[in-house]
Coordinates of C-alpha atoms in Angstrom, one line a residue:
X1 CA 0.2 -0.2 0.0
X2 CA 2.7 2.5 0.8
X3 CA 4.3 1.8 -2.6
X4 CA 1.0 2.5 -4.3
X5 CA 0.2 5.9 -2.1
X6 CA 3.7 7.2 -2.4
X7 CA 3.8 8.3 -6.2
X8 CA 0.6 10.3 -5.4
X9 CA 2.1 12.6 -2.9
X10 CA 2.8 15.3 -5.3
X11 CA -0.8 15.2 -6.6
X12 CA -3.5 17.6 -6.0
X13 CA -6.3 16.6 -3.7
X14 CA -8.8 16.7 -6.4
X15 CA -6.7 14.2 -8.4
X16 CA -6.0 12.1 -5.6
X17 CA -9.9 11.7 -4.7
X18 CA -10.7 11.1 -8.1
X19 CA -7.9 8.1 -8.7
X20 CA -8.9 6.9 -5.2
X21 CA -12.6 6.9 -5.8
X22 CA -12.2 5.4 -9.5
X23 CA -9.7 2.6 -8.2
X24 CA -12.6 1.8 -5.4
X25 CA -15.2 1.7 -8.6
X26 CA -12.9 -0.6 -10.4
X27 CA -12.1 -3.0 -7.4
X28 CA -16.0 -3.3 -6.6
X29 CA -17.4 -3.5 -10.2
X30 CA -15.1 -5.6 -12.2
X31 CA -14.9 -8.6 -9.8
X32 CA -18.7 -8.4 -9.6
X33 CA -19.1 -8.5 -13.4
X34 CA -16.6 -11.2 -13.4
X35 CA -18.7 -13.4 -10.8
X36 CA -21.9 -12.8 -12.6
X37 CA -20.6 -13.9 -15.9
X38 CA -18.9 -17.0 -14.2
X39 CA -22.4 -17.8 -12.5
X40 CA -24.3 -17.1 -15.8
X41 CA -22.0 -19.5 -17.5
X42 CA -22.1 -22.2 -15.1
X43 CA -25.8 -21.8 -14.9
X44 CA -26.0 -22.1 -18.9
X45 CA -24.1 -25.4 -18.7
X46 CA -26.0 -26.8 -15.8
X47 CA -28.4 -28.9 -18.0
X48 CA -25.2 -30.3 -20.1
X49 CA -23.4 -31.1 -16.9
X50 CA -26.3 -32.6 -15.3
X51 CA -26.9 -34.9 -18.4
X52 CA -23.2 -35.8 -18.3
X53 CA -23.6 -36.6 -14.7
X54 CA -26.6 -39.2 -15.3
X55 CA -24.7 -40.8 -18.2
X56 CA -21.6 -41.1 -16.1
X57 CA -23.5 -42.9 -13.3
X58 CA -24.9 -45.3 -16.2
X59 CA -21.6 -45.9 -17.5
X60 CA -20.3 -46.7 -14.2
X61 CA -23.3 -48.9 -13.4
X62 CA -22.9 -50.9 -16.7
X63 CA -19.2 -51.4 -16.0
X64 CA -19.7 -52.9 -12.6
X65 CA -22.7 -55.0 -14.0
X66 CA -20.2 -56.4 -16.8
X67 CA -17.6 -57.0 -13.9
X68 CA -20.1 -59.2 -11.9
X69 CA -21.3 -60.9 -15.1
X70 CA -17.8 -61.9 -16.4
X71 CA -16.5 -63.1 -12.9
X72 CA -19.9 -65.2 -12.7
X73 CA -19.1 -66.8 -16.0
X74 CA -15.7 -67.6 -15.4
X75 CA -16.3 -69.4 -12.2
X76 CA -19.3 -71.1 -13.9
X77 CA -17.4 -72.4 -16.8
X78 CA -14.4 -73.3 -14.4
X79 CA -16.7 -75.5 -12.2
X80 CA -18.6 -77.0 -15.3
X81 CA -18.1 -80.7 -15.9
X82 CA -18.3 -80.0 -19.5
X83 CA -14.9 -78.2 -19.2
X84 CA -13.1 -80.4 -16.6
X85 CA -14.0 -83.8 -18.3
X86 CA -12.3 -83.0 -21.5
X87 CA -9.6 -81.0 -19.9
X88 CA -8.7 -84.2 -17.9
X89 CA -9.0 -86.4 -20.8
X90 CA -6.8 -84.2 -23.0
X91 CA -9.6 -83.5 -25.8
X92 CA -8.6 -80.0 -26.7
X93 CA -11.4 -79.6 -29.6
X94 CA -14.0 -80.8 -27.0
X95 CA -12.6 -78.3 -24.6
X96 CA -12.7 -75.4 -27.0
X97 CA -16.5 -76.3 -27.7
X98 CA -17.3 -76.5 -24.2
X99 CA -15.8 -73.1 -23.6
X100 CA -17.5 -71.5 -26.7
X101 CA -20.8 -73.2 -25.6
X102 CA -23.3 -70.5 -23.7
X103 CA -21.4 -67.4 -24.6
X104 CA -23.3 -64.1 -24.0
X105 CA -22.6 -60.6 -25.5
X106 CA -19.7 -61.5 -27.6
X107 CA -17.7 -63.1 -24.8
X108 CA -14.5 -64.8 -25.3
X109 CA -13.2 -67.8 -23.2
X110 CA -9.7 -69.2 -23.2
X111 CA -7.9 -71.5 -20.9
X112 CA -4.4 -72.3 -20.0
X113 CA -2.6 -75.0 -17.9
X114 CA -0.8 -74.6 -14.8
X115 CA 2.1 -72.9 -16.2
X116 CA -0.3 -70.2 -17.7
X117 CA 0.7 -71.7 -21.2
X118 CA -2.3 -71.0 -23.9
X119 CA -4.4 -74.1 -24.4
X120 CA -7.7 -72.9 -26.0
X121 CA -8.4 -69.2 -27.2
X122 CA -6.6 -66.0 -27.5
X123 CA -3.1 -66.0 -26.0
X124 CA -2.9 -63.9 -22.8
X125 CA 0.5 -63.3 -20.7
X126 CA 1.1 -65.1 -17.5
X127 CA 1.2 -61.7 -15.5
X128 CA -2.3 -60.6 -16.8
X129 CA -3.8 -64.0 -16.0
X130 CA -2.4 -63.9 -12.6
X131 CA -3.5 -60.3 -12.1
X132 CA -7.1 -61.3 -13.3
X133 CA -7.3 -64.1 -10.7
X134 CA -6.5 -61.7 -7.8
X135 CA -8.9 -59.2 -8.7
X136 CA -12.3 -58.7 -10.3
X137 CA -11.6 -57.8 -14.0
X138 CA -8.4 -56.6 -15.7
X139 CA -7.6 -55.1 -19.3
X140 CA -5.7 -57.6 -21.5
X141 CA -4.3 -57.2 -24.6
X142 CA -4.0 -60.5 -26.4
X143 CA -1.5 -61.2 -29.4
X144 CA -3.2 -60.4 -32.6
X145 CA -6.5 -59.6 -30.8
X146 CA -8.4 -56.5 -29.8
X147 CA -7.9 -55.5 -25.9
X148 CA -10.3 -57.6 -23.8
X149 CA -12.0 -56.9 -20.2
X150 CA -11.1 -60.1 -18.4
X151 CA -12.0 -62.3 -15.4
X152 CA -10.5 -65.6 -14.5
X153 CA -10.8 -68.7 -12.3
X154 CA -8.9 -71.4 -11.4
X155 CA -9.8 -75.1 -12.7
X156 CA -10.0 -78.0 -10.3
X157 CA -10.6 -81.6 -10.6
X158 CA -11.9 -83.7 -7.6
X159 CA -10.9 -87.4 -7.8
X160 CA -11.0 -90.5 -5.5
X161 CA -7.8 -92.0 -4.5
X162 CA -9.2 -94.7 -2.0
X163 CA -11.2 -95.2 0.9
X164 CA -10.6 -94.2 4.8
X165 CA -8.4 -96.4 7.5
X166 CA -9.6 -99.8 7.8
X167 CA -11.7 -100.5 11.1
X168 CA -12.2 -104.0 12.5
X169 CA -15.8 -103.8 13.1
X170 CA -16.5 -102.1 9.8
X171 CA -16.8 -103.7 6.3
X172 CA -14.6 -102.2 4.0
X173 CA -17.2 -101.1 1.6
X174 CA -18.6 -98.8 4.1
X175 CA -15.4 -96.8 4.6
X176 CA -15.8 -92.8 3.0
X177 CA -13.8 -92.3 0.0
X178 CA -10.7 -90.2 -0.1
X179 CA -10.6 -87.2 -2.7
X180 CA -8.2 -85.2 -3.8
X181 CA -8.2 -81.8 -5.4
X182 CA -6.1 -81.4 -8.8
X183 CA -5.3 -78.0 -10.5
X184 CA -5.9 -78.3 -14.2
X185 CA -5.4 -74.6 -15.1
X186 CA -7.0 -71.5 -15.4
X187 CA -10.2 -70.3 -17.4
X188 CA -10.8 -67.0 -18.5
X189 CA -13.7 -65.3 -19.9
X190 CA -13.5 -61.7 -21.4
X191 CA -15.8 -59.1 -23.6
X192 CA -13.8 -56.7 -26.0
X193 CA -13.5 -53.1 -24.9
X194 CA -16.1 -51.0 -26.8
X195 CA -17.4 -47.8 -26.3
X196 CA -20.5 -48.7 -28.1
X197 CA -21.1 -51.4 -25.4
X198 CA -21.1 -48.8 -22.4
X199 CA -23.0 -46.0 -24.0
X200 CA -26.1 -45.4 -22.1
X201 CA -29.3 -46.3 -24.1
X202 CA -31.4 -43.4 -25.7
X203 CA -28.6 -40.8 -25.3
X204 CA -28.2 -39.3 -28.8
X205 CA -26.5 -36.0 -27.9
X206 CA -23.9 -37.9 -25.9
X207 CA -20.7 -39.5 -27.1
X208 CA -18.1 -41.8 -25.6
X209 CA -14.4 -42.5 -26.0
X210 CA -12.8 -45.1 -24.3
X211 CA -9.1 -45.0 -22.8
X212 CA -6.7 -47.6 -21.7
X213 CA -4.0 -45.6 -20.2
X214 CA -3.6 -42.6 -22.8
X215 CA -4.3 -44.9 -25.9
X216 CA -8.0 -44.3 -27.4
X217 CA -9.4 -47.7 -27.7
X218 CA -12.8 -47.1 -28.9
X219 CA -15.2 -44.3 -29.6
X220 CA -18.9 -43.8 -30.6
X221 CA -17.9 -41.1 -32.9
X222 CA -17.5 -41.5 -36.8
X223 CA -14.4 -42.9 -38.0
X224 CA -13.8 -39.6 -39.8
X225 CA -13.9 -37.9 -36.7
X226 CA -11.4 -40.3 -34.7
X227 CA -8.2 -38.3 -35.3
X228 CA -10.0 -34.9 -34.1
X229 CA -11.1 -36.8 -31.0
X230 CA -7.7 -38.2 -30.6
X231 CA -6.1 -34.6 -30.7
X232 CA -8.6 -33.3 -28.0
X233 CA -7.8 -36.5 -25.6
X234 CA -4.0 -35.9 -26.0
X235 CA -2.7 -34.7 -22.7
X236 CA -2.3 -31.0 -22.2
X237 CA -0.2 -28.6 -20.0
X238 CA -2.5 -25.9 -18.3
X239 CA -5.8 -25.2 -17.9
X240 CA -8.0 -27.8 -20.3
X241 CA -10.7 -26.3 -22.5
X242 CA -14.3 -25.9 -21.3
X243 CA -15.7 -27.0 -24.6
X244 CA -14.4 -29.0 -27.5
X245 CA -15.1 -28.5 -31.2
X246 CA -15.4 -31.6 -32.9
X247 CA -16.4 -31.5 -36.5
X248 CA -19.2 -29.0 -36.7
X249 CA -20.4 -29.3 -33.2
X250 CA -19.6 -28.2 -29.8
X251 CA -18.9 -31.0 -27.1
X252 CA -18.9 -30.5 -23.1
X253 CA -16.6 -33.1 -21.9
X254 CA -16.4 -35.2 -18.7
X255 CA -14.1 -37.9 -17.7
X256 CA -15.0 -41.3 -15.6
X257 CA -12.3 -43.5 -14.5
X258 CA -13.6 -47.2 -14.0
X259 CA -12.7 -49.5 -11.8
X260 CA -10.0 -52.1 -13.3
X261 CA -6.9 -53.5 -12.5
X262 CA -3.7 -53.1 -14.3
X263 CA -3.8 -50.1 -16.9
X264 CA -6.3 -47.3 -15.8
X265 CA -9.5 -47.4 -17.9
X266 CA -11.0 -44.0 -18.3
X267 CA -14.3 -43.1 -20.4
X268 CA -14.7 -39.5 -21.7
X269 CA -18.2 -38.4 -22.2
X270 CA -19.0 -35.6 -24.5
X271 CA -22.3 -34.1 -24.5
X272 CA -23.5 -32.0 -27.7
X273 CA -24.2 -28.6 -26.7
X274 CA -26.3 -26.3 -29.2
X275 CA -27.2 -22.7 -28.3
X276 CA -25.4 -22.7 -24.9
X277 CA -22.1 -21.2 -26.4
X278 CA -24.2 -18.4 -28.2
X279 CA -25.8 -17.6 -24.9
X280 CA -22.7 -17.4 -23.0
X281 CA -21.1 -15.4 -25.8
X282 CA -24.1 -12.8 -25.5
X283 CA -24.2 -12.9 -21.7
X284 CA -20.4 -11.9 -21.8
X285 CA -20.8 -9.2 -24.2
X286 CA -23.8 -8.1 -22.1
X287 CA -21.3 -8.0 -19.0
X288 CA -18.9 -6.2 -20.9
X289 CA -21.2 -3.4 -21.9
X290 CA -22.6 -3.2 -18.3
X291 CA -19.0 -3.1 -16.9
X292 CA -18.1 0.0 -19.4
X293 CA -21.2 1.9 -18.4
X294 CA -20.5 1.2 -15.0
X295 CA -17.0 2.3 -15.2
X296 CA -18.2 5.5 -17.2
X297 CA -20.6 6.4 -14.5
X298 CA -17.8 5.5 -12.0
X299 CA -15.7 8.1 -13.9
X300 CA -18.2 10.7 -13.8
X301 CA -19.2 10.0 -10.0
X302 CA -15.4 10.3 -9.3
X303 CA -15.1 13.6 -11.0
X304 CA -18.5 14.9 -9.0
X305 CA -17.1 13.6 -5.8
X306 CA -13.6 15.2 -6.2
X307 CA -15.1 18.7 -7.1
X308 CA -17.4 18.3 -4.1
X309 CA -14.5 17.4 -1.7
X310 CA -12.0 19.4 -3.5
X311 CA -13.5 22.7 -3.8
X312 CA -13.9 23.7 -0.3
X313 CA -10.7 22.3 0.5
X314 CA -8.7 24.5 -2.0
X315 CA -10.9 27.5 -0.6
X316 CA -9.7 26.7 3.0
X317 CA -6.0 26.5 1.7
X318 CA -6.4 29.8 -0.2
X319 CA -7.5 31.2 3.0
X320 CA -4.9 29.8 4.8
X321 CA -2.3 31.3 2.4
X322 CA -3.9 34.5 2.6
X323 CA -4.0 34.2 6.3
X324 CA -0.2 33.5 6.3
X325 CA 0.1 37.0 4.3
X326 CA -2.2 38.8 7.1
X327 CA -5.4 38.9 5.0
X328 CA -8.1 38.1 7.4
X329 CA -10.8 38.5 4.7
X330 CA -10.4 35.5 2.4
X331 CA -13.9 33.9 1.8
X332 CA -14.5 30.7 3.2
X333 CA -16.5 27.4 2.0
X334 CA -20.4 27.7 2.8
X335 CA -21.3 25.8 5.7
X336 CA -22.5 22.5 4.4
X337 CA -23.0 20.6 7.8
X338 CA -20.6 18.1 7.2
X339 CA -17.0 17.4 8.4
X340 CA -15.7 19.9 5.7
X341 CA -18.2 22.4 6.8
X342 CA -17.1 22.0 10.6
X343 CA -13.3 22.4 9.6
X344 CA -14.5 25.8 7.9
X345 CA -16.4 26.9 11.0
X346 CA -13.3 25.9 12.9
X347 CA -10.8 27.7 10.7
X348 CA -13.0 30.8 10.7
X349 CA -13.3 30.8 14.8
X350 CA -9.3 30.2 14.8
X351 CA -8.9 33.1 12.3
X352 CA -10.8 35.4 14.2
X353 CA -8.9 34.3 17.4
X354 CA -5.6 34.8 15.5
X355 CA -6.9 38.4 14.5
X356 CA -8.0 39.1 17.8
X357 CA -4.5 37.8 19.3
X358 CA -2.6 40.0 16.7
X359 CA -4.7 43.0 17.6
X360 CA -3.7 42.6 21.2
X361 CA -0.3 41.7 20.0
X362 CA 0.1 45.0 18.3
X363 CA -1.3 47.0 21.3
X364 CA 1.1 45.1 23.4
X365 CA 3.9 45.8 20.9
X366 CA 2.7 49.4 21.1
X367 CA 3.1 49.6 24.7
X368 CA 6.3 47.7 24.7
X369 CA 7.5 50.3 22.3
X370 CA 6.6 53.1 24.6
X371 CA 8.1 51.4 27.4
X372 CA 11.4 50.8 25.7
X373 CA 11.4 54.8 25.0
X374 CA 10.7 55.4 28.6
X375 CA 13.8 52.9 29.1
X376 CA 15.7 54.6 27.1
X377 CA 15.0 57.7 28.4
X378 CA 15.7 56.3 31.7
X379 CA 19.3 54.8 30.6
X380 CA 19.9 58.5 29.3
X381 CA 18.6 60.2 32.3
X382 CA 20.7 57.7 34.6
X383 CA 23.9 58.6 32.7
X384 CA 23.2 62.5 32.8
X385 CA 22.5 62.4 36.3
X386 CA 25.5 60.6 37.2
X387 CA 27.8 62.9 34.8
X388 CA 26.0 66.1 35.9
X389 CA 25.1 65.5 39.7
X390 CA 28.7 64.8 40.7
X391 CA 30.2 68.0 39.3
X392 CA 27.2 70.0 40.4
X393 CA 27.9 68.4 44.3
X394 CA 32.0 69.3 43.5
X395 CA 31.1 72.9 42.5
X396 CA 28.7 73.3 45.5
X397 CA 31.1 72.3 47.9
X398 CA 33.9 74.5 46.3
X399 CA 31.3 77.6 46.5
X400 CA 30.5 76.6 50.1
X401 CA 34.2 76.8 50.9
X402 CA 34.8 80.2 49.1
X403 CA 31.8 81.4 51.2
X404 CA 33.3 80.2 54.3
X405 CA 36.7 81.7 53.3
X406 CA 35.5 84.8 51.8
X407 CA 35.1 88.4 53.2
X408 CA 31.5 88.8 54.4
X409 CA 31.7 92.4 53.2
X410 CA 32.9 91.6 49.8
X411 CA 30.2 93.2 47.4
X412 CA 30.9 90.2 44.9
X413 CA 29.5 87.7 47.5
X414 CA 25.9 88.0 46.2
X415 CA 27.3 86.6 43.0
X416 CA 28.7 83.7 45.0
X417 CA 25.1 83.2 46.4
X418 CA 23.3 83.3 43.0
X419 CA 25.9 80.7 41.8
X420 CA 24.9 78.4 44.7
X421 CA 21.1 79.0 43.9
X422 CA 21.5 78.3 40.4
X423 CA 23.4 75.0 41.1
X424 CA 20.8 73.9 43.4
X425 CA 18.2 74.8 41.1
X426 CA 20.2 72.6 38.1
X427 CA 20.2 69.7 40.7
X428 CA 16.5 70.2 41.4
X429 CA 15.9 69.9 37.6
X430 CA 18.0 66.7 37.2
X431 CA 16.0 65.1 39.9
X432 CA 12.6 66.3 38.3
X433 CA 13.7 65.0 35.3
X434 CA 14.7 61.4 36.6
X435 CA 11.2 61.4 38.3
X436 CA 9.4 62.5 34.8
X437 CA 11.2 59.3 33.2
X438 CA 10.7 56.8 36.0
X439 CA 7.4 55.0 35.3
X440 CA 4.9 55.0 37.9
X441 CA 4.8 51.5 39.9
X442 CA 1.5 50.1 40.7
X443 CA 0.5 49.3 44.1
X444 CA 1.8 46.2 45.5
X445 CA -0.7 43.2 44.8
X446 CA -1.0 39.6 44.3
X447 CA 0.7 38.4 41.4
X448 CA 0.7 34.9 39.6
X449 CA 4.4 34.2 38.6
X450 CA 3.0 31.8 35.9
X451 CA 0.7 34.3 34.2
X452 CA 3.7 36.8 34.3
X453 CA 5.8 34.3 32.9
X454 CA 3.4 33.7 30.2
X455 CA 2.8 37.2 29.4
X456 CA 6.6 38.2 29.1
X457 CA 6.9 35.2 26.6
X458 CA 3.7 36.3 24.6
X459 CA 5.4 39.9 24.3
X460 CA 8.6 38.6 23.1
X461 CA 7.3 35.5 21.1
X462 CA 7.9 36.8 17.7
X463 CA 11.4 38.1 18.6
X464 CA 12.3 34.8 19.9
X465 CA 11.0 32.9 17.1
X466 CA 12.7 35.3 14.5
X467 CA 16.0 34.6 16.3
X468 CA 15.4 30.5 16.2
X469 CA 15.1 30.2 19.8
X470 CA 12.6 27.6 21.0
X471 CA 10.8 28.3 24.2
X472 CA 10.5 25.3 26.8
X473 CA 8.1 26.3 29.6
X474 CA 7.8 24.1 32.6
X475 CA 5.4 26.1 34.9
X476 CA 4.4 24.2 38.3
X477 CA 0.5 23.7 38.5
X478 CA -0.9 25.4 41.6
X479 CA 1.8 27.5 42.0
X480 CA 1.2 30.2 45.2
X481 CA 1.1 33.9 44.3
X482 CA 3.0 36.6 45.9
X483 CA 2.4 40.1 46.9
X484 CA 4.5 42.2 44.6
X485 CA 4.6 45.0 42.0
X486 CA 4.0 43.5 39.0
X487 CA 5.6 45.8 36.8
X488 CA 8.9 45.7 38.5
X489 CA 8.8 41.9 38.1
X490 CA 7.9 42.2 34.7
X491 CA 10.7 44.6 34.3
X492 CA 13.0 41.8 35.9
X493 CA 11.7 39.0 33.6
X494 CA 11.8 40.9 30.5
X495 CA 15.5 41.7 31.3
X496 CA 16.8 38.1 31.9
X497 CA 14.9 37.0 28.6
X498 CA 16.4 39.9 26.4
X499 CA 19.9 38.8 28.2
X500 CA 19.2 35.3 27.4
X501 CA 18.3 36.1 23.8
X502 CA 21.5 38.2 23.3
X503 CA 23.5 35.2 24.7
X504 CA 22.1 33.1 22.0
X505 CA 22.6 34.9 18.8
X506 CA 22.3 31.7 16.7
X507 CA 19.4 30.2 18.2
X508 CA 19.0 27.9 21.0
X509 CA 16.6 26.9 23.7
X510 CA 14.8 29.5 26.4
X511 CA 13.8 27.8 29.5
X512 CA 11.6 29.2 32.0
X513 CA 10.5 27.3 35.0
X514 CA 8.7 28.0 38.2
X515 CA 8.7 26.0 41.7
X516 CA 7.7 26.5 45.2
X517 CA 8.8 25.4 48.6
X518 CA 7.6 25.8 52.0
X519 CA 9.7 29.1 52.4
X520 CA 9.7 31.0 48.7
X521 CA 8.6 30.8 45.2
X522 CA 11.2 30.6 42.4
X523 CA 11.3 31.5 38.6
X524 CA 14.5 30.1 36.7
X525 CA 15.5 31.7 33.5
X526 CA 17.9 29.4 31.6
X527 CA 19.4 29.6 28.4
X528 CA 22.1 27.5 26.0
X529 CA 24.1 30.2 25.1
X530 CA 27.9 30.7 25.3
X531 CA 27.8 31.5 29.3
X532 CA 29.7 34.0 31.6
X533 CA 33.4 33.7 32.0
X534 CA 34.2 33.0 36.0
X535 CA 36.2 36.3 35.8
X536 CA 33.0 38.1 35.0
X537 CA 30.5 36.4 37.4
X538 CA 31.6 38.6 40.4
X539 CA 30.9 41.7 38.9
X540 CA 27.4 41.4 36.7
X541 CA 25.2 42.8 39.3
X542 CA 27.4 46.0 39.6
X543 CA 26.5 49.4 38.1
X544 CA 27.5 50.2 34.4
X545 CA 29.5 46.8 34.3
X546 CA 28.8 44.9 31.1
X547 CA 30.1 42.0 29.2
X548 CA 28.5 43.0 26.1
X549 CA 30.7 44.0 23.1
X550 CA 30.8 47.8 21.7
X551 CA 27.9 49.8 23.1
X552 CA 25.3 47.3 23.1
X553 CA 24.4 48.2 26.9
X554 CA 25.3 50.4 29.4
X555 CA 25.5 47.9 32.6
X556 CA 22.5 48.7 34.5
X557 CA 19.9 46.0 33.3
X558 CA 20.9 43.1 36.1
X559 CA 21.8 45.9 38.5
X560 CA 18.5 47.3 38.3
X561 CA 17.0 43.8 38.3
X562 CA 18.8 42.6 41.2
X563 CA 17.6 45.9 43.1
X564 CA 14.2 45.4 42.2
X565 CA 14.4 41.8 43.8
X566 CA 16.3 42.8 46.7
X567 CA 13.5 45.2 47.4
X568 CA 11.2 42.5 47.5
X569 CA 13.2 40.8 50.1
X570 CA 14.3 38.4 47.4
X571 CA 17.3 37.2 45.8
X572 CA 18.6 37.0 42.2
X573 CA 21.4 34.5 41.7
X574 CA 23.4 33.2 38.6
X575 CA 25.1 30.1 37.8
X576 CA 26.9 29.9 34.3
X577 CA 29.8 28.3 32.5
X578 CA 31.2 29.2 29.4
X579 CA 30.1 27.0 26.2
X580 CA 27.0 25.6 28.7
X581 CA 24.9 28.5 29.3
X582 CA 23.5 30.6 32.2
X583 CA 20.8 30.1 34.7
X584 CA 19.4 32.9 36.7
X585 CA 17.1 32.2 39.7
X586 CA 14.7 34.7 41.3
X587 CA 13.8 33.7 44.8
X588 CA 10.7 35.6 46.6
X589 CA 9.6 35.1 49.9
X590 CA 6.2 33.6 50.2
X591 CA 5.3 36.0 53.0
X592 CA 3.2 39.1 51.7
X593 CA 5.4 41.9 50.8
X594 CA 3.2 44.4 52.5
X595 CA 3.9 42.6 55.8
X596 CA 7.6 42.6 54.9
X597 CA 7.9 46.4 54.2
X598 CA 5.9 47.2 57.6
X599 CA 8.9 45.6 59.3
X600 CA 11.4 47.7 57.5
X601 CA 12.8 51.0 58.4
X602 CA 12.5 53.7 56.1
X603 CA 15.8 54.1 54.0
X604 CA 17.3 56.8 52.3
X605 CA 16.3 57.7 48.9
X606 CA 17.6 55.6 46.3
X607 CA 17.7 58.1 43.7
X608 CA 20.1 60.3 46.2
X609 CA 22.4 57.7 47.3
X610 CA 26.0 58.1 46.2
X611 CA 25.3 61.4 44.8
X612 CA 22.4 60.3 42.6
X613 CA 24.5 57.5 41.1
X614 CA 22.1 54.8 42.2
X615 CA 18.4 55.1 41.0
X616 CA 15.5 53.1 42.2
X617 CA 15.1 49.9 40.3
X618 CA 11.6 50.5 39.0
X619 CA 13.1 53.7 37.1
X620 CA 15.5 52.3 34.7
X621 CA 15.0 50.1 31.8
X622 CA 16.8 47.0 30.9
X623 CA 20.0 47.5 29.0

């Protein structure tokens, strides 16, 4: 079957359906027509076969009756005194007359001595006579005579050789005589093998051919037809013809094997048939016409079925192709209520869902672009705050020193005061710019880490696929929620995912998994990239430290992410080996963030710590 299907792989659905339907019609119609033709042909020849069966029974019965008659005749002659007396006296002519007496149906009698030497009648070899003595009848081939069907019996002579043993009390003439049995020879009675003798009476349409071995012995056909009959009776290789043409007539043959010792005897009965061959031929021609008509109808139905099946599937294929190009308005097949209609409805629902999802993705992409702009602004502001605030504070320190050391009565002192005020205003402006670039963080609320992971992957799915990165999600079912700032955790996960993508420029596997224990909930981000060198691992959470080449990053992403997680009383750790990839683990406590923050003392403003070098984690985007 696979060898039949493989060449059809490159064909269209319509052609496949056409060939499959037409092939099924061939497999159904052709065998059915062949079986019908055979049944009709068999029915046409039923009468002839029945007549042949009756004739075969009659021939078998006639053969068995002849066997019993020959056996009885041989036994009768062997026991007749008219045969034993001249045989004993050696009168051969009288023996011949006795053997010829009372013969029926062209019977032939013969006699042979104990050495099977012929005495009277046809000469038959010893082996044949011995075989005839042990069986019912045997076919004999006498020298110079036609084949005979022969039955034989032994001839014995009963003679008196004296009386019994003498007895003192009994007279000698009353003693029983003592007899002896003397074997004289063999008597056989046979009839010539003749097809006419076996022919059933009143069977004008049945002819016989009698064969001994493979030799034709006798037939009821005219002598002129005997050569034709002999050719039909000749052994053939392969299947024998159903009918034989002999002369101007057609015959239906049947073979009967007759019981006989020695060479096998067969009778071939041939029943002459008249209009039956013409009827069979007409029936076959009708079957051929019906078959051709059925195949034409099968072709039409196959074309119709292939059209019915292929048109909606072609419409679905066209709609799929246009959907791949972003066209959601391709027409679908009409709802037919069958499986194809169900497929069309399912495709329409899927297309609508894809459209809605794409719209959501576009909205999310727009939001992501907006956030990236804010992140870029945050990076710029962080750099500016670092570069500007330090000189500002240094100048302020210098001006304060000049003010302490200067003359209070100096008329230029007011310029010093103006400079201090302007520097303070400049520091205030930088802090305001930092606050404007920092997105507002939502209040702490219950967050599902599984949902957050799926949201981050959904937003970055297209980029991941375009880079040849395969996503492996191993999210623990029933993961407990944590109380946290969702935007902050989203920023951390997005940063880790982006870093993992940057570590796999040629594609790879990005694995995100979640798990929980009695104390904390963990999110693991693992990549198959190039890994991090051991010399860089202690510094990756430091500000402005980056392993990316060129200006790909400013070194604040992991610094900010670690600060956000630490602000949730969690821990961000890393495991990495060069050439084997990296694994970042976010561990958050299961206690609520509100309770944790309630026990903490207010600390200094992260934005003012270290002269404004370190900013709050939510304010700086990934880098």
